[in-house]
Tab-separated table of C-alpha atoms and ligand atoms in Angstrom:
chain	number	residue	atom	x	y	z
A	1	UNK	CA	0.000	0.000	0.000
A	2	UNK	CA	1.438	3.360	-0.907
A	3	UNK	CA	1.530	6.208	1.576
A	4	UNK	CA	-1.454	8.063	0.139
A	5	UNK	CA	-3.627	4.956	0.240
A	6	UNK	CA	-2.423	3.999	3.685
A	7	UNK	CA	-3.320	7.402	5.060
A	8	UNK	CA	-6.633	7.304	3.216
A	9	UNK	CA	-7.440	3.950	4.762
A	10	UNK	CA	-6.701	5.434	8.165
A	11	UNK	CA	-8.972	8.369	7.496
A	12	UNK	CA	-6.036	10.781	7.467
A	13	UNK	CA	-5.221	13.572	5.132
A	14	UNK	CA	-1.780	14.322	3.777
A	15	UNK	CA	-0.190	17.672	4.326
A	16	UNK	CA	1.656	18.119	7.585
A	17	UNK	CA	4.746	20.300	7.824
A	18	UNK	CA	8.205	19.689	6.388
A	19	UNK	CA	8.772	16.825	8.748
A	20	UNK	CA	6.962	13.756	7.595
A	21	UNK	CA	7.462	10.059	7.311
A	22	UNK	CA	6.924	7.787	4.373
A	23	UNK	CA	5.418	4.341	4.422
A	24	UNK	CA	7.793	1.606	3.444
A	25	UNK	CA	6.038	-1.676	3.663
A	26	UNK	CA	3.263	-3.676	5.192
A	27	UNK	CA	4.975	-5.708	7.880
A	28	UNK	CA	2.013	-7.816	8.917
A	29	UNK	CA	-1.693	-7.594	9.647
A	30	UNK	CA	-2.326	-3.864	10.378
A	31	UNK	CA	1.361	-3.243	10.859
A	32	UNK	CA	3.411	-0.790	8.801
A	33	UNK	CA	7.032	0.261	8.584
A	34	UNK	CA	8.061	3.827	7.850
A	35	UNK	CA	11.136	5.981	7.529
A	36	UNK	CA	12.015	9.636	7.250
A	37	UNK	CA	12.132	10.485	3.547
A	38	UNK	CA	14.839	12.667	2.025
A	39	UNK	CA	14.132	16.222	3.120
A	40	UNK	CA	13.104	18.134	-0.022
A	41	UNK	CA	14.679	21.284	1.412
A	42	UNK	CA	18.138	19.714	1.638
A	43	UNK	CA	20.468	20.809	-1.138
A	44	UNK	CA	23.766	19.426	-2.399
A	45	UNK	CA	26.654	21.205	-0.680
A	46	UNK	CA	29.621	22.650	-2.545
A	47	UNK	CA	31.775	22.165	0.574
A	48	UNK	CA	31.314	20.890	4.116
A	49	UNK	CA	30.527	23.336	6.891
A	50	UNK	CA	33.323	23.801	9.434
A	51	UNK	CA	32.825	23.604	13.197
A	52	UNK	CA	34.741	23.960	16.454
A	53	UNK	CA	33.759	21.733	19.377
A	54	UNK	CA	33.751	23.103	22.922
A	55	UNK	CA	33.795	20.111	25.264
A	56	UNK	CA	35.035	16.861	23.703
A	57	UNK	CA	33.220	14.583	26.127
A	58	UNK	CA	30.300	12.267	25.422
A	59	UNK	CA	28.146	14.663	23.368
A	60	UNK	CA	31.028	16.406	21.640
A	61	UNK	CA	32.099	12.965	20.470
A	62	UNK	CA	28.605	12.056	19.188
A	63	UNK	CA	28.554	15.172	16.984
A	64	UNK	CA	32.212	14.767	16.056
A	65	UNK	CA	31.500	11.216	14.927
A	66	UNK	CA	28.948	12.589	12.483
A	67	UNK	CA	31.686	14.735	10.924
A	68	UNK	CA	34.055	11.767	10.789
A	69	UNK	CA	31.405	9.670	9.062
A	70	UNK	CA	30.197	12.379	6.656
A	71	UNK	CA	33.257	14.510	5.816
A	72	UNK	CA	31.452	15.998	2.825
A	73	UNK	CA	28.911	17.560	5.232
A	74	UNK	CA	30.880	18.731	8.256
A	75	UNK	CA	34.526	19.151	9.197
A	76	UNK	CA	35.718	19.722	12.766
A	77	UNK	CA	38.517	22.288	12.589
A	78	UNK	CA	39.076	23.091	16.265
A	79	UNK	CA	38.523	21.822	19.786
A	80	UNK	CA	38.546	23.156	23.356
A	81	UNK	CA	38.809	20.475	26.031
A	82	UNK	CA	40.762	20.566	29.318
A	83	UNK	CA	41.146	16.786	29.728
A	84	UNK	CA	44.308	15.983	27.774
A	85	UNK	CA	43.255	12.411	26.975
A	86	UNK	CA	40.035	13.651	25.334
A	87	UNK	CA	41.678	16.595	23.606
A	88	UNK	CA	44.331	14.320	22.066
A	89	UNK	CA	41.814	11.730	20.944
A	90	UNK	CA	39.536	14.337	19.378
A	91	UNK	CA	42.398	16.127	17.629
A	92	UNK	CA	43.644	12.826	16.238
A	93	UNK	CA	40.199	11.733	15.004
A	94	UNK	CA	39.606	15.038	13.225
A	95	UNK	CA	43.155	15.892	12.268
A	96	UNK	CA	42.986	19.225	14.073
A	97	UNK	CA	46.129	21.369	13.789
A	98	UNK	CA	47.837	22.335	17.054
A	99	UNK	CA	47.037	26.021	16.643
A	100	UNK	CA	43.305	25.178	16.825
A	101	UNK	CA	43.512	23.062	19.983
A	102	UNK	CA	42.717	24.715	23.301
A	103	UNK	CA	42.319	23.655	26.900
A	104	UNK	CA	39.356	25.925	27.532
A	105	UNK	CA	36.571	27.483	25.473
A	106	UNK	CA	37.570	31.105	26.142
A	107	UNK	CA	40.745	30.660	24.093
A	108	UNK	CA	38.798	29.723	20.947
A	109	UNK	CA	37.361	33.224	20.907
A	110	UNK	CA	40.727	34.919	21.307
A	111	UNK	CA	41.258	34.014	17.649
A	112	UNK	CA	39.309	35.737	14.870
A	113	UNK	CA	36.372	33.656	13.660
A	114	UNK	CA	37.805	30.557	11.960
A	115	UNK	CA	34.803	28.289	11.349
A	116	UNK	CA	31.138	28.446	10.381
A	117	UNK	CA	29.782	26.991	13.585
A	118	UNK	CA	30.475	26.259	17.244
A	119	UNK	CA	29.305	23.044	18.883
A	120	UNK	CA	28.615	23.728	22.570
A	121	UNK	CA	28.848	20.435	24.430
A	122	UNK	CA	30.367	21.710	27.672
A	123	UNK	CA	28.690	21.028	31.049
A	124	UNK	CA	25.243	22.570	31.686
A	125	UNK	CA	26.549	25.596	33.621
A	126	UNK	CA	29.003	26.352	30.800
A	127	UNK	CA	26.636	26.940	27.873
A	128	UNK	CA	25.638	30.548	28.418
A	129	UNK	CA	28.998	32.349	28.331
A	130	UNK	CA	30.426	30.533	25.280
A	131	UNK	CA	27.100	30.819	23.476
A	132	UNK	CA	26.840	34.573	23.999
A	133	UNK	CA	30.460	35.049	22.956
A	134	UNK	CA	30.091	32.847	19.857
A	135	UNK	CA	26.942	34.706	18.816
A	136	UNK	CA	28.665	38.052	19.218
A	137	UNK	CA	31.384	36.847	16.839
A	138	UNK	CA	28.914	35.708	14.188
A	139	UNK	CA	29.118	31.937	14.622
A	140	UNK	CA	26.138	29.649	14.114
A	141	UNK	CA	25.608	27.279	17.020
A	142	UNK	CA	24.713	23.710	17.811
A	143	UNK	CA	23.787	24.122	21.468
A	144	UNK	CA	23.405	21.217	23.849
A	145	UNK	CA	20.392	21.221	26.096
A	146	UNK	CA	19.622	22.553	28.610
A	147	UNK	CA	20.078	25.925	26.905
A	148	UNK	CA	21.201	27.479	30.219
A	149	UNK	CA	20.462	27.030	33.946
A	150	UNK	CA	18.191	30.087	34.357
A	151	UNK	CA	15.254	31.525	32.482
A	152	UNK	CA	17.007	34.880	32.185
A	153	UNK	CA	20.052	33.328	30.526
A	154	UNK	CA	17.834	31.383	28.097
A	155	UNK	CA	16.042	34.591	27.169
A	156	UNK	CA	19.350	36.451	26.774
A	157	UNK	CA	20.553	33.813	24.308
A	158	UNK	CA	17.281	34.011	22.391
A	159	UNK	CA	17.486	37.817	22.251
A	160	UNK	CA	21.119	37.736	21.162
A	161	UNK	CA	20.387	35.143	18.453
A	162	UNK	CA	17.600	37.360	17.135
A	163	UNK	CA	19.915	40.358	17.153
A	164	UNK	CA	22.728	38.649	15.272
A	165	UNK	CA	20.463	36.561	13.038
A	166	UNK	CA	22.572	33.481	13.768
A	167	UNK	CA	21.302	29.932	13.621
A	168	UNK	CA	21.010	28.322	17.043
A	169	UNK	CA	19.935	24.683	17.007
A	170	UNK	CA	19.081	23.316	20.445
A	171	UNK	CA	19.894	19.625	20.794
A	172	UNK	CA	16.332	18.508	21.446
A	173	UNK	CA	17.296	15.412	19.527
A	174	UNK	CA	14.043	13.527	20.111
A	175	UNK	CA	12.313	15.915	17.704
A	176	UNK	CA	14.378	14.318	14.939
A	177	UNK	CA	13.863	10.679	15.965
A	178	UNK	CA	11.618	8.945	13.382
A	179	UNK	CA	9.415	7.517	16.156
A	180	UNK	CA	8.522	10.939	17.571
A	181	UNK	CA	8.282	12.492	14.108
A	182	UNK	CA	5.631	9.860	13.332
A	183	UNK	CA	3.785	10.579	16.566
A	184	UNK	CA	3.747	14.301	15.840
A	185	UNK	CA	2.703	13.759	12.224
A	186	UNK	CA	-0.205	11.462	13.086
A	187	UNK	CA	-1.504	13.780	15.793
A	188	UNK	CA	-1.206	16.794	13.452
A	189	UNK	CA	-3.139	14.910	10.794
A	190	UNK	CA	-5.985	14.233	13.197
A	191	UNK	CA	-5.470	10.481	13.335
A	192	UNK	CA	-6.959	10.322	16.836
A	193	UNK	CA	-9.285	13.302	16.486
A	194	UNK	CA	-8.759	16.147	18.905
A	195	UNK	CA	-6.083	15.570	21.512
A	196	UNK	CA	-7.583	15.592	25.001
A	197	UNK	CA	-4.660	14.458	27.141
A	198	UNK	CA	-1.199	12.884	27.193
A	199	UNK	CA	0.553	10.564	29.615
A	200	UNK	CA	4.293	10.438	29.219
A	201	UNK	CA	6.656	8.291	31.238
A	202	UNK	CA	10.412	8.323	31.399
A	203	UNK	CA	11.858	5.264	33.081
A	204	UNK	CA	15.462	6.265	33.660
A	205	UNK	CA	16.526	2.749	34.773
A	206	UNK	CA	18.024	2.370	38.236
A	207	UNK	CA	21.683	1.938	37.237
A	208	UNK	CA	21.516	4.868	34.808
A	209	UNK	CA	20.143	6.997	37.652
A	210	UNK	CA	22.988	5.916	39.915
A	211	UNK	CA	25.541	6.559	37.174
A	212	UNK	CA	24.451	10.040	36.048
A	213	UNK	CA	22.395	11.619	38.835
A	214	UNK	CA	23.837	10.072	42.003
A	215	UNK	CA	27.538	9.531	41.258
A	216	UNK	CA	28.020	11.242	37.907
A	217	UNK	CA	28.082	14.659	36.243
A	218	UNK	CA	24.612	15.737	37.358
A	219	UNK	CA	24.607	14.618	41.009
A	220	UNK	CA	24.366	18.177	42.328
A	221	UNK	CA	21.531	20.243	40.873
A	222	UNK	CA	23.158	23.481	42.056
A	223	UNK	CA	26.355	22.800	40.107
A	224	UNK	CA	24.511	21.669	36.969
A	225	UNK	CA	20.751	21.916	36.449
A	226	UNK	CA	17.754	20.320	38.201
A	227	UNK	CA	16.930	16.881	36.827
A	228	UNK	CA	13.711	18.143	35.247
A	229	UNK	CA	15.974	20.131	32.888
A	230	UNK	CA	19.104	18.000	32.858
A	231	UNK	CA	17.211	14.813	32.044
A	232	UNK	CA	13.634	15.713	31.247
A	233	UNK	CA	13.700	18.899	29.215
A	234	UNK	CA	13.470	16.432	26.301
A	235	UNK	CA	10.237	15.060	27.713
A	236	UNK	CA	8.607	18.412	28.405
A	237	UNK	CA	9.652	19.452	24.924
A	238	UNK	CA	8.202	16.398	23.216
A	239	UNK	CA	4.908	16.689	25.115
A	240	UNK	CA	4.617	20.336	24.093
A	241	UNK	CA	5.676	19.613	20.505
A	242	UNK	CA	3.111	16.844	20.040
A	243	UNK	CA	0.258	18.768	21.690
A	244	UNK	CA	1.300	21.917	19.784
A	245	UNK	CA	-0.456	24.370	22.107
A	246	UNK	CA	0.783	26.867	24.620
A	247	UNK	CA	1.272	25.666	28.165
A	248	UNK	CA	-0.679	27.605	30.809
A	249	UNK	CA	-0.193	25.973	34.213
A	250	UNK	CA	2.210	23.489	35.720
A	251	UNK	CA	2.518	21.669	39.025
A	252	UNK	CA	5.241	19.280	40.125
A	253	UNK	CA	6.063	16.982	43.024
A	254	UNK	CA	8.958	14.696	43.762
A	255	UNK	CA	12.042	14.349	45.883
A	256	UNK	CA	15.140	12.350	46.645
A	257	UNK	CA	13.689	9.411	48.506
A	258	UNK	CA	16.149	6.552	48.230
A	259	UNK	CA	19.767	7.588	47.529
A	260	UNK	CA	20.316	9.063	50.991
A	261	UNK	CA	22.638	8.304	53.897
A	262	UNK	CA	19.851	6.990	56.119
A	263	UNK	CA	19.150	4.246	53.562
A	264	UNK	CA	22.743	3.000	53.469
A	265	UNK	CA	22.680	-0.705	54.351
A	266	UNK	CA	24.577	-1.928	57.374
A	267	UNK	CA	28.078	-3.004	56.380
A	268	UNK	CA	28.317	-0.450	53.554
A	269	UNK	CA	31.160	2.053	53.539
A	270	UNK	CA	32.266	5.110	51.539
A	271	UNK	CA	33.480	3.166	48.477
A	272	UNK	CA	32.462	-0.106	46.833
A	273	UNK	CA	36.149	-0.872	46.339
A	274	UNK	CA	37.277	-0.534	49.965
A	275	UNK	CA	35.835	-3.730	51.414
A	276	UNK	CA	32.110	-2.951	51.534
A	277	UNK	CA	30.446	-5.955	53.217
A	278	UNK	CA	27.264	-5.748	51.115
A	279	UNK	CA	28.830	-4.947	47.748
A	280	UNK	CA	28.015	-8.407	46.303
A	281	UNK	CA	24.313	-8.049	46.989
A	282	UNK	CA	23.984	-4.327	46.147
A	283	UNK	CA	22.251	-3.571	42.806
A	284	UNK	CA	24.221	-0.317	42.612
A	285	UNK	CA	27.674	-1.834	43.074
A	286	UNK	CA	30.202	0.148	41.035
A	287	UNK	CA	32.356	-2.963	40.657
A	288	UNK	CA	29.492	-4.866	39.053
A	289	UNK	CA	28.522	-1.954	36.789
A	290	UNK	CA	31.870	-0.723	35.524
A	291	UNK	CA	34.246	-3.627	36.052
A	292	UNK	CA	32.209	-6.797	35.648
A	293	UNK	CA	29.557	-5.734	33.165
A	294	UNK	CA	31.847	-3.097	31.584
A	295	UNK	CA	28.825	-0.856	31.128
A	296	UNK	CA	28.718	2.969	31.113
A	297	UNK	CA	32.480	3.163	31.409
A	298	UNK	CA	33.142	5.665	28.595
A	299	UNK	CA	33.316	8.330	31.316
A	300	UNK	CA	36.391	6.596	32.744
A	301	UNK	CA	38.587	7.557	29.738
A	302	UNK	CA	39.921	4.059	29.180
A	303	UNK	CA	43.072	3.573	27.092
A	304	UNK	CA	42.854	1.987	23.646
A	305	UNK	CA	44.771	-1.057	24.921
A	306	UNK	CA	41.998	-3.307	26.263
A	307	UNK	CA	44.414	-5.455	28.243
A	308	UNK	CA	44.810	-2.481	30.615
A	309	UNK	CA	41.086	-1.903	31.156
A	310	UNK	CA	40.632	-4.078	34.216
A	311	UNK	CA	43.417	-2.344	36.112
A	312	UNK	CA	42.457	1.192	34.976
A	313	UNK	CA	38.766	0.713	35.790
A	314	UNK	CA	39.562	-0.429	39.329
A	315	UNK	CA	41.940	2.504	39.779
A	316	UNK	CA	39.208	4.941	38.642
A	317	UNK	CA	36.721	3.354	41.026
A	318	UNK	CA	39.160	3.824	43.885
A	319	UNK	CA	39.748	7.503	43.069
A	320	UNK	CA	36.673	9.064	41.400
A	321	UNK	CA	33.012	9.506	42.345
A	322	UNK	CA	32.152	6.521	40.133
A	323	UNK	CA	33.378	4.162	42.862
A	324	UNK	CA	31.539	5.829	45.717
A	325	UNK	CA	28.618	4.394	47.658
A	326	UNK	CA	25.332	5.628	46.156
A	327	UNK	CA	24.012	6.237	49.669
A	328	UNK	CA	26.916	8.463	50.658
A	329	UNK	CA	27.238	10.987	47.827
A	330	UNK	CA	26.479	14.709	48.080
A	331	UNK	CA	23.642	14.187	45.579
A	332	UNK	CA	20.393	16.133	45.653
A	333	UNK	CA	18.551	15.227	42.432
A	334	UNK	CA	15.041	13.791	42.925
A	335	UNK	CA	14.730	10.104	42.090
A	336	UNK	CA	11.023	10.351	41.325
A	337	UNK	CA	9.344	13.393	39.846
A	338	UNK	CA	5.806	13.935	38.610
A	339	UNK	CA	4.503	16.911	36.675
A	340	UNK	CA	1.065	17.885	35.431
A	341	UNK	CA	0.566	20.537	32.788
A	342	UNK	CA	-2.494	22.364	31.504
A	343	UNK	CA	-2.289	23.591	27.917
A	344	UNK	CA	-4.531	25.941	25.942
A	345	UNK	CA	-7.974	24.546	25.069
A	346	UNK	CA	-7.927	22.500	28.289
A	347	UNK	CA	-5.589	19.817	27.005
A	348	UNK	CA	-3.762	18.170	29.920
A	349	UNK	CA	-0.532	16.205	30.222
A	350	UNK	CA	0.971	14.094	32.964
A	351	UNK	CA	4.653	13.342	33.048
A	352	UNK	CA	6.463	10.968	35.354
A	353	UNK	CA	10.231	10.516	35.591
A	354	UNK	CA	11.203	7.419	37.546
A	355	UNK	CA	14.610	6.152	38.614
A	356	UNK	CA	13.480	2.776	39.904
A	357	UNK	CA	12.836	0.716	36.820
A	358	UNK	CA	14.652	-2.281	35.374
A	359	UNK	CA	14.193	-0.894	31.850
A	360	UNK	CA	14.522	2.371	29.967
A	361	UNK	CA	12.797	3.830	26.902
A	362	UNK	CA	10.151	6.514	26.980
A	363	UNK	CA	6.498	5.450	26.955
A	364	UNK	CA	3.717	7.725	25.727
A	365	UNK	CA	-0.071	7.497	25.561
A	366	UNK	CA	-2.002	10.131	23.667
A	367	UNK	CA	-5.746	10.190	24.218
A	368	UNK	CA	-7.894	11.769	21.486
A	369	UNK	CA	-11.600	12.227	20.820
A	370	UNK	CA	-11.625	9.637	17.998
A	371	UNK	CA	-8.848	7.289	19.034
A	372	UNK	CA	-5.771	6.759	21.098
A	373	UNK	CA	-2.079	6.144	20.629
A	374	UNK	CA	0.260	4.007	22.699
A	375	UNK	CA	4.009	3.928	22.089
A	376	UNK	CA	7.261	2.764	23.642
A	377	UNK	CA	9.799	4.138	21.141
A	378	UNK	CA	9.800	0.777	19.355
A	379	UNK	CA	6.200	0.691	18.187
A	380	UNK	CA	3.342	3.140	17.988
A	381	UNK	CA	-0.155	1.670	18.047
A	382	UNK	CA	-3.157	3.748	17.049
A	383	UNK	CA	-6.666	2.559	17.754
A	384	UNK	CA	-9.526	4.247	15.935
A	385	UNK	CA	-12.670	4.320	18.078
A	386	UNK	CA	-14.850	4.487	14.945
A	387	UNK	CA	-13.602	1.322	13.284
A	388	UNK	CA	-12.257	-0.297	16.486
A	389	UNK	CA	-9.197	-1.202	14.467
A	390	UNK	CA	-5.653	-0.882	15.677
A	391	UNK	CA	-2.728	-0.030	13.398
A	392	UNK	CA	0.882	-0.488	14.372
A	393	UNK	CA	3.710	1.741	13.108
A	394	UNK	CA	7.314	0.634	13.392
A	395	UNK	CA	10.282	2.837	12.431
A	396	UNK	CA	12.324	1.110	9.735
A	397	UNK	CA	15.415	3.206	9.334
A	398	UNK	CA	16.975	0.936	6.744
A	399	UNK	CA	19.930	2.935	7.807
A	400	UNK	CA	22.662	2.475	5.325
A	401	UNK	CA	24.117	5.677	6.715
A	402	UNK	CA	24.205	4.648	10.342
A	403	UNK	CA	21.649	7.104	11.702
A	404	UNK	CA	19.721	4.457	13.540
A	405	UNK	CA	22.716	3.645	15.679
A	406	UNK	CA	23.315	7.250	16.644
A	407	UNK	CA	21.587	7.837	19.968
A	408	UNK	CA	18.026	8.849	20.818
A	409	UNK	CA	16.283	6.701	18.223
A	410	UNK	CA	18.448	8.120	15.431
A	411	UNK	CA	17.721	11.720	16.485
A	412	UNK	CA	21.323	12.605	17.331
A	413	UNK	CA	22.648	12.471	13.802
A	414	UNK	CA	19.409	13.439	12.065
A	415	UNK	CA	19.587	16.693	14.017
A	416	UNK	CA	23.166	17.311	12.868
A	417	UNK	CA	22.161	16.535	9.289
A	418	UNK	CA	19.513	19.288	9.407
A	419	UNK	CA	21.863	21.637	11.278
A	420	UNK	CA	24.501	21.265	8.575
A	421	UNK	CA	21.931	22.148	5.913
A	422	UNK	CA	20.608	25.076	7.955
A	423	UNK	CA	24.127	26.517	8.263
A	424	UNK	CA	25.015	25.806	4.661
A	425	UNK	CA	21.841	27.441	3.352
A	426	UNK	CA	21.694	30.033	6.165
A	427	UNK	CA	18.082	29.052	6.765
A	428	UNK	CA	16.851	28.091	10.228
A	429	UNK	CA	13.582	26.795	8.739
A	430	UNK	CA	15.432	23.540	8.167
A	431	UNK	CA	15.378	22.902	11.908
A	432	UNK	CA	12.548	21.885	14.200
A	433	UNK	CA	14.461	22.784	17.371
A	434	UNK	CA	15.484	26.400	16.873
A	435	UNK	CA	16.084	28.450	19.984
A	436	UNK	CA	12.662	30.128	19.547
A	437	UNK	CA	10.973	26.731	19.400
A	438	UNK	CA	12.873	25.245	22.303
A	439	UNK	CA	12.618	27.948	24.888
A	440	UNK	CA	9.030	27.307	25.977
A	441	UNK	CA	9.730	23.780	27.157
A	442	UNK	CA	12.708	25.084	29.150
A	443	UNK	CA	10.459	27.621	30.826
A	444	UNK	CA	8.056	24.776	31.649
A	445	UNK	CA	11.027	23.061	33.335
A	446	UNK	CA	11.973	26.121	35.389
A	447	UNK	CA	8.333	26.543	36.445
A	448	UNK	CA	8.000	22.859	37.331
A	449	UNK	CA	11.024	23.134	39.597
A	450	UNK	CA	9.643	26.246	41.245
A	451	UNK	CA	6.328	24.491	41.746
A	452	UNK	CA	8.032	21.448	43.284
A	453	UNK	CA	10.000	23.586	45.690
A	454	UNK	CA	7.170	25.941	46.648
A	455	UNK	CA	4.365	23.370	46.597
A	456	UNK	CA	2.320	25.648	44.341
A	457	UNK	CA	0.610	25.512	40.966
A	458	UNK	CA	2.532	27.883	38.660
A	459	UNK	CA	1.037	30.044	35.919
A	460	UNK	CA	3.189	29.936	32.783
A	461	UNK	CA	3.520	33.290	31.104
A	462	UNK	CA	5.511	33.440	27.904
A	463	UNK	CA	6.937	36.901	27.398
A	464	UNK	CA	7.685	38.270	23.987
A	465	UNK	CA	11.407	38.766	23.384
B	501	NAD	N1	20.977	16.103	23.892
B	501	NAD	C1	21.086	15.101	24.735
B	501	NAD	O1	20.350	14.146	24.667
B	501	NAD	C2	22.126	15.105	25.815
B	501	NAD	C3	22.533	13.908	26.418
B	501	NAD	C4	23.527	13.956	27.403
B	501	NAD	C5	24.057	15.183	27.770
B	501	NAD	N2	23.605	16.339	27.193
B	501	NAD	C6	24.162	17.648	27.558
B	501	NAD	O2	25.372	17.846	26.820
B	501	NAD	C7	26.314	18.569	27.614
B	501	NAD	C8	27.600	17.747	27.721
B	501	NAD	O3	27.297	16.521	28.356
B	501	NAD	P1	28.261	15.270	28.236
B	501	NAD	O4	27.484	14.079	28.631
B	501	NAD	O5	28.930	15.278	26.920
B	501	NAD	O6	29.300	15.609	29.390
B	501	NAD	P2	30.861	15.286	29.406
B	501	NAD	O7	31.321	15.551	30.780
B	501	NAD	O8	31.097	13.938	28.817
B	501	NAD	O9	31.468	16.371	28.408
B	501	NAD	C9	31.641	17.719	28.748
B	501	NAD	C10	33.080	18.073	28.411
B	501	NAD	O10	33.300	19.475	28.609
B	501	NAD	C11	34.627	19.606	29.047
B	501	NAD	N3	34.896	20.913	29.658
B	501	NAD	C12	34.864	21.256	30.977
B	501	NAD	N4	35.285	22.517	31.135
B	501	NAD	C13	35.585	23.002	29.881
B	501	NAD	C14	36.076	24.232	29.409
B	501	NAD	N5	36.361	25.246	30.229
B	501	NAD	N6	36.253	24.406	28.073
B	501	NAD	C15	35.995	23.374	27.214
B	501	NAD	N7	35.545	22.171	27.628
B	501	NAD	C16	35.326	21.986	28.944
B	501	NAD	C17	34.783	18.455	30.042
B	501	NAD	O11	36.121	18.175	30.344
B	501	NAD	C18	34.078	17.345	29.314
B	501	NAD	O12	34.945	16.554	28.541
B	501	NAD	C19	25.641	18.816	28.955
B	501	NAD	O13	25.081	20.092	28.965
B	501	NAD	C20	24.553	17.768	29.009
B	501	NAD	O14	23.454	18.093	29.818
B	501	NAD	C21	22.676	16.306	26.222
């Protein structure tokens, strides 16, 4: 069945925005595969865009890998990174000359502009200053989320981007993932009638929580950003994007219930590696996670020589936060967090972020007047109340180019692909996560946090910039 006929059979009309999916094949009874078609606005490029990466950690590497894989689209020509191991690795991968390698972002801007774009993948509290500086020098920007830790800083960046006319793409990567593109498209086409409400669930997975928000980079909300922004600004953004209405009110509850000193089991001590008596039975054991399972250990900067990994991992666990007892950190991020939002036209949404799950992968239910939608990032099932038939949609990135394996359901690299085109054509319409588009969901996050702390329902007022 071709796409037009498929949509017709579902009672849908064609004609959503630039983003759309195309049907590939019938996979089974009422089950269809789809992919993101070639974007008609993309144009052949005479030369790749050039970019400088600030922060060659996890995210800087994801975007750098795009450049390494598609050298005709993007070339990394500079890097700022204080950790020598990462700086060396990045410079080697991208063949960056010594004069364009720096230990800190400030030094990049001591040189006259030497690239088209800046990739800001520094820690959360270090987005604002480099972003403002880069904008003032006329760079276009790929800006990691969260945009900045305060509403004022987010608004400053928006105002500055408007003033300079630069392209600022916020890394709300889920907007580019085929699964969420399909969800947005179907809702926009009226596949379930009028949207009445949404339930969205983010199961972080207990060891991921321990890794990132108890021991890792984001353990202290004051030094980074509150978890509702650090982890869940994606979720607030996707809810808002799918509903496509202004948010009016928000209320949030949640706290740090489990990863606290008073819950430390008897026999536990400061570090898993120092003879903890309950380490073998603890689900959060650092030795099990990083040494035995060898999971999540990119943060440990392991050498290329695998024969050294065992020794280096144990040394890191003895000396860094990654080996500390999860009950004895200085962490303050909530491990369960619920938020309810009222949008225009009385559409409601409930969001729940949960640390204590054995699985990960966002789950969403969209309830409409003529049908509903249930998805888990693998499959999206629509049931039409009129026909009582269910139809299943499964993303089928055939993926010769490797997008599917980039993170966030393919969104990581699909975002960069659009960013490259936006910079090359100097047209921000190629992006779905411009700074203008992304700011509202950040403000929802700030308001949620205020609501959680004050125990009050917050009114969301979007000011004009
Ligand atoms: N879009 C997403 O889905 C997503 C996912 C994870 C993280 N993030 C965000 O991306 C950003 C980076 O996160 P990450 O996981 O890559 O963290 P990371 O710690 O792996 O990388 C950050 C890098 O910045 C470097 N850095 C520190 N000070 C610097 C300075 N003065 N100048 C230049 N570099 C400096 C650090 O040494 C580190 O290597 C954060 O804001 C984070 O919240 C986004």
